């Protein structure tokens, strides 16, 4: 299942506080990871993947970019 950490967590039926408890971290720390305000350390990412039963790459997707369909005029 691909999606954000939040959507996958909710789909699996966990609250933020339950995830924090399972990860042995404060709920406030889990919150900043989930909202992207802080980078998730690899050891925590691996634990999250195991708890949620999902591939680490499906949870922690690389940044995506939007390509504009507008053409630019490069003539002088």
Coordinates of N, CA and C in Angstrom, one line a residue:
X1 N 0.9 -1.2 0.0 CA 0.0 0.0 0.0 C 0.9 1.2 0.0
X2 N 0.8 2.0 -1.0 CA 1.6 3.3 -1.1 C 0.7 4.4 -0.5
X3 N 1.4 5.3 0.2 CA 0.7 6.5 0.7 C 1.6 7.2 1.7
X4 N 1.0 8.2 2.3 CA 1.8 8.9 3.4 C 1.8 8.1 4.6
X5 N 2.8 8.4 5.5 CA 2.8 7.7 6.8 C 1.5 7.8 7.5
X6 N 0.9 9.0 7.5 CA -0.4 9.2 8.1 C -1.5 8.3 7.6
X7 N -1.6 8.3 6.2 CA -2.7 7.5 5.6 C -2.5 6.0 5.9
X8 N -1.3 5.5 5.8 CA -1.1 4.1 6.1 C -1.3 3.8 7.5
X9 N -0.9 4.6 8.4 CA -1.1 4.4 9.9 C -2.6 4.3 10.2
X10 N -3.4 5.3 9.6 CA -4.8 5.3 9.8 C -5.5 4.0 9.2
X11 N -5.1 3.6 8.0 CA -5.6 2.5 7.4 C -5.3 1.2 8.2
X12 N -4.2 1.2 8.9 CA -3.9 0.0 9.7 C -4.5 0.1 11.1
X13 N -5.2 1.2 11.4 CA -5.9 1.3 12.7 C -5.1 1.7 13.9
X14 N -4.0 2.4 13.6 CA -3.2 2.9 14.8 C -3.4 4.4 15.0
X15 N -3.3 4.8 16.2 CA -3.3 6.3 16.5 C -1.8 6.7 16.6
X16 N -1.6 8.0 16.6 CA -0.2 8.5 16.8 C 0.4 8.0 18.1
X17 N -0.4 8.1 19.1 CA 0.1 7.7 20.4 C 0.5 6.2 20.5
X18 N -0.3 5.4 19.8 CA 0.0 3.9 19.8 C 1.3 3.7 19.0
X19 N 1.5 4.4 17.9 CA 2.7 4.3 17.1 C 3.9 4.7 18.0
X20 N 3.8 5.8 18.6 CA 4.8 6.4 19.5 C 5.2 5.4 20.6
X21 N 4.2 4.8 21.2 CA 4.5 3.8 22.2 C 5.2 2.6 21.7
X22 N 4.8 2.1 20.5 CA 5.4 0.9 19.9 C 6.9 1.3 19.5
X23 N 7.1 2.5 19.1 CA 8.5 3.0 18.7 C 9.3 3.4 19.9
X24 N 8.7 3.5 21.1 CA 9.3 3.9 22.3 C 9.9 5.3 22.2
X25 N 9.1 6.2 21.6 CA 9.4 7.6 21.5 C 8.2 8.5 22.0
X26 N 8.5 9.7 22.3 CA 7.3 10.6 22.7 C 6.4 10.8 21.5
X27 N 5.1 10.9 21.8 CA 4.1 11.2 20.8 C 4.4 12.5 20.0
X28 N 4.9 13.5 20.7 CA 5.3 14.7 20.0 C 6.4 14.5 19.0
X29 N 7.3 13.6 19.3 CA 8.4 13.3 18.3 C 7.8 12.5 17.1
X30 N 6.9 11.6 17.4 CA 6.2 10.9 16.3 C 5.5 11.9 15.4
X31 N 4.8 12.8 16.0 CA 4.0 13.8 15.3 C 4.9 14.6 14.3
X32 N 6.1 15.0 14.8 CA 6.9 15.8 13.9 C 7.5 15.0 12.7
X33 N 7.7 13.7 13.0 CA 8.1 12.8 11.9 C 7.0 12.6 10.9
X34 N 5.7 12.4 11.4 CA 4.6 12.2 10.5 C 4.3 13.4 9.7
X35 N 4.4 14.6 10.2 CA 4.1 15.8 9.5 C 5.2 16.3 8.7
X36 N 6.4 15.6 8.7 CA 7.5 16.0 7.9 C 8.3 17.2 8.4
X37 N 8.1 17.6 9.7 CA 8.8 18.7 10.3 C 10.2 18.3 10.7
X38 N 10.4 17.0 10.8 CA 11.7 16.5 11.1 C 12.0 15.2 10.3
X39 N 13.2 15.0 9.9 CA 13.5 13.8 9.2 C 13.5 12.6 10.1
X40 N 13.0 11.5 9.5 CA 12.9 10.2 10.3 C 14.2 9.5 10.2
X41 N 14.8 9.2 11.3 CA 16.0 8.4 11.3 C 15.8 7.0 10.8
X42 N 16.8 6.4 10.1 CA 16.6 5.1 9.5 C 16.2 4.1 10.4
X43 N 16.7 4.0 11.6 CA 16.2 3.0 12.6 C 14.8 3.1 12.9
X44 N 14.3 4.3 13.0 CA 12.8 4.5 13.3 C 12.0 4.1 12.0
X45 N 12.5 4.5 10.9 CA 11.8 4.2 9.6 C 11.7 2.7 9.5
X46 N 12.7 2.0 9.8 CA 12.7 0.5 9.7 C 11.7 -0.1 10.7
X47 N 11.6 0.5 11.9 CA 10.7 0.0 12.9 C 9.2 0.3 12.4
X48 N 9.0 1.5 11.9 CA 7.7 1.9 11.4 C 7.2 0.9 10.3
X49 N 8.1 0.6 9.4 CA 7.9 -0.4 8.3 C 7.5 -1.7 8.9
X50 N 8.2 -2.2 9.9 CA 7.9 -3.5 10.5 C 6.5 -3.5 11.2
X51 N 6.3 -2.4 12.0 CA 5.0 -2.3 12.7 C 3.8 -2.3 11.7
X52 N 3.9 -1.5 10.7 CA 2.8 -1.3 9.7 C 2.8 -2.5 8.7
X53 N 3.8 -3.3 8.6 CA 3.8 -4.4 7.7 C 3.9 -4.0 6.2
X54 N 4.5 -2.8 6.0 CA 4.6 -2.3 4.7 C 6.1 -2.1 4.3
X55 N 6.4 -2.1 3.0 CA 7.7 -1.8 2.5 C 8.1 -0.4 2.9
X56 N 9.3 -0.2 3.3 CA 9.8 1.1 3.8 C 9.7 2.1 2.6
X57 N 9.9 1.7 1.4 CA 9.8 2.6 0.3 C 8.4 3.1 -0.1
X58 N 7.4 2.3 0.3 CA 6.0 2.6 0.1 C 5.5 3.6 1.2
X59 N 6.2 3.6 2.3 CA 5.8 4.6 3.4 C 6.5 5.9 3.2
X60 N 7.8 5.8 3.0 CA 8.6 7.0 3.0 C 9.0 7.2 1.5
X61 N 8.1 7.8 0.8 CA 8.3 8.0 -0.7 C 9.2 9.2 -0.9
X62 N 10.1 9.1 -1.9 CA 10.9 10.2 -2.3 C 10.1 11.4 -2.7
X63 N 10.6 12.6 -2.6 CA 9.9 13.8 -3.0 C 9.5 13.7 -4.5
X64 N 8.3 14.2 -4.8 CA 7.9 14.2 -6.2 C 7.8 15.6 -6.7
X65 N 8.0 15.7 -8.0 CA 7.9 17.0 -8.6 C 6.8 17.1 -9.6
X66 N 6.2 18.2 -9.8 CA 5.2 18.4 -10.8 C 5.8 19.1 -12.0
X67 N 5.5 18.6 -13.2 CA 6.0 19.2 -14.4 C 5.0 20.1 -15.0
X68 N 5.3 21.3 -15.3 CA 4.4 22.2 -15.8 C 4.1 21.9 -17.3
X69 N 2.9 22.0 -17.7 CA 2.5 21.7 -19.1 C 2.6 23.0 -19.9
X70 N 2.9 24.1 -19.3 CA 3.0 25.4 -20.0 C 4.3 25.5 -20.7
X71 N 4.2 25.9 -21.9 CA 5.5 26.1 -22.7 C 6.0 27.5 -22.5
X72 N 7.3 27.5 -22.4 CA 7.9 28.9 -22.3 C 8.5 29.3 -23.6
X73 N 8.5 30.6 -23.9 CA 9.0 31.1 -25.1 C 10.4 31.5 -24.9
X74 N 11.4 30.8 -25.6 CA 12.8 31.1 -25.4 C 13.3 31.9 -26.6
X75 N 12.5 32.6 -27.4 CA 13.0 33.3 -28.5 C 13.3 34.7 -28.1
X76 N 14.4 35.3 -28.7 CA 14.8 36.6 -28.2 C 14.2 37.7 -29.1

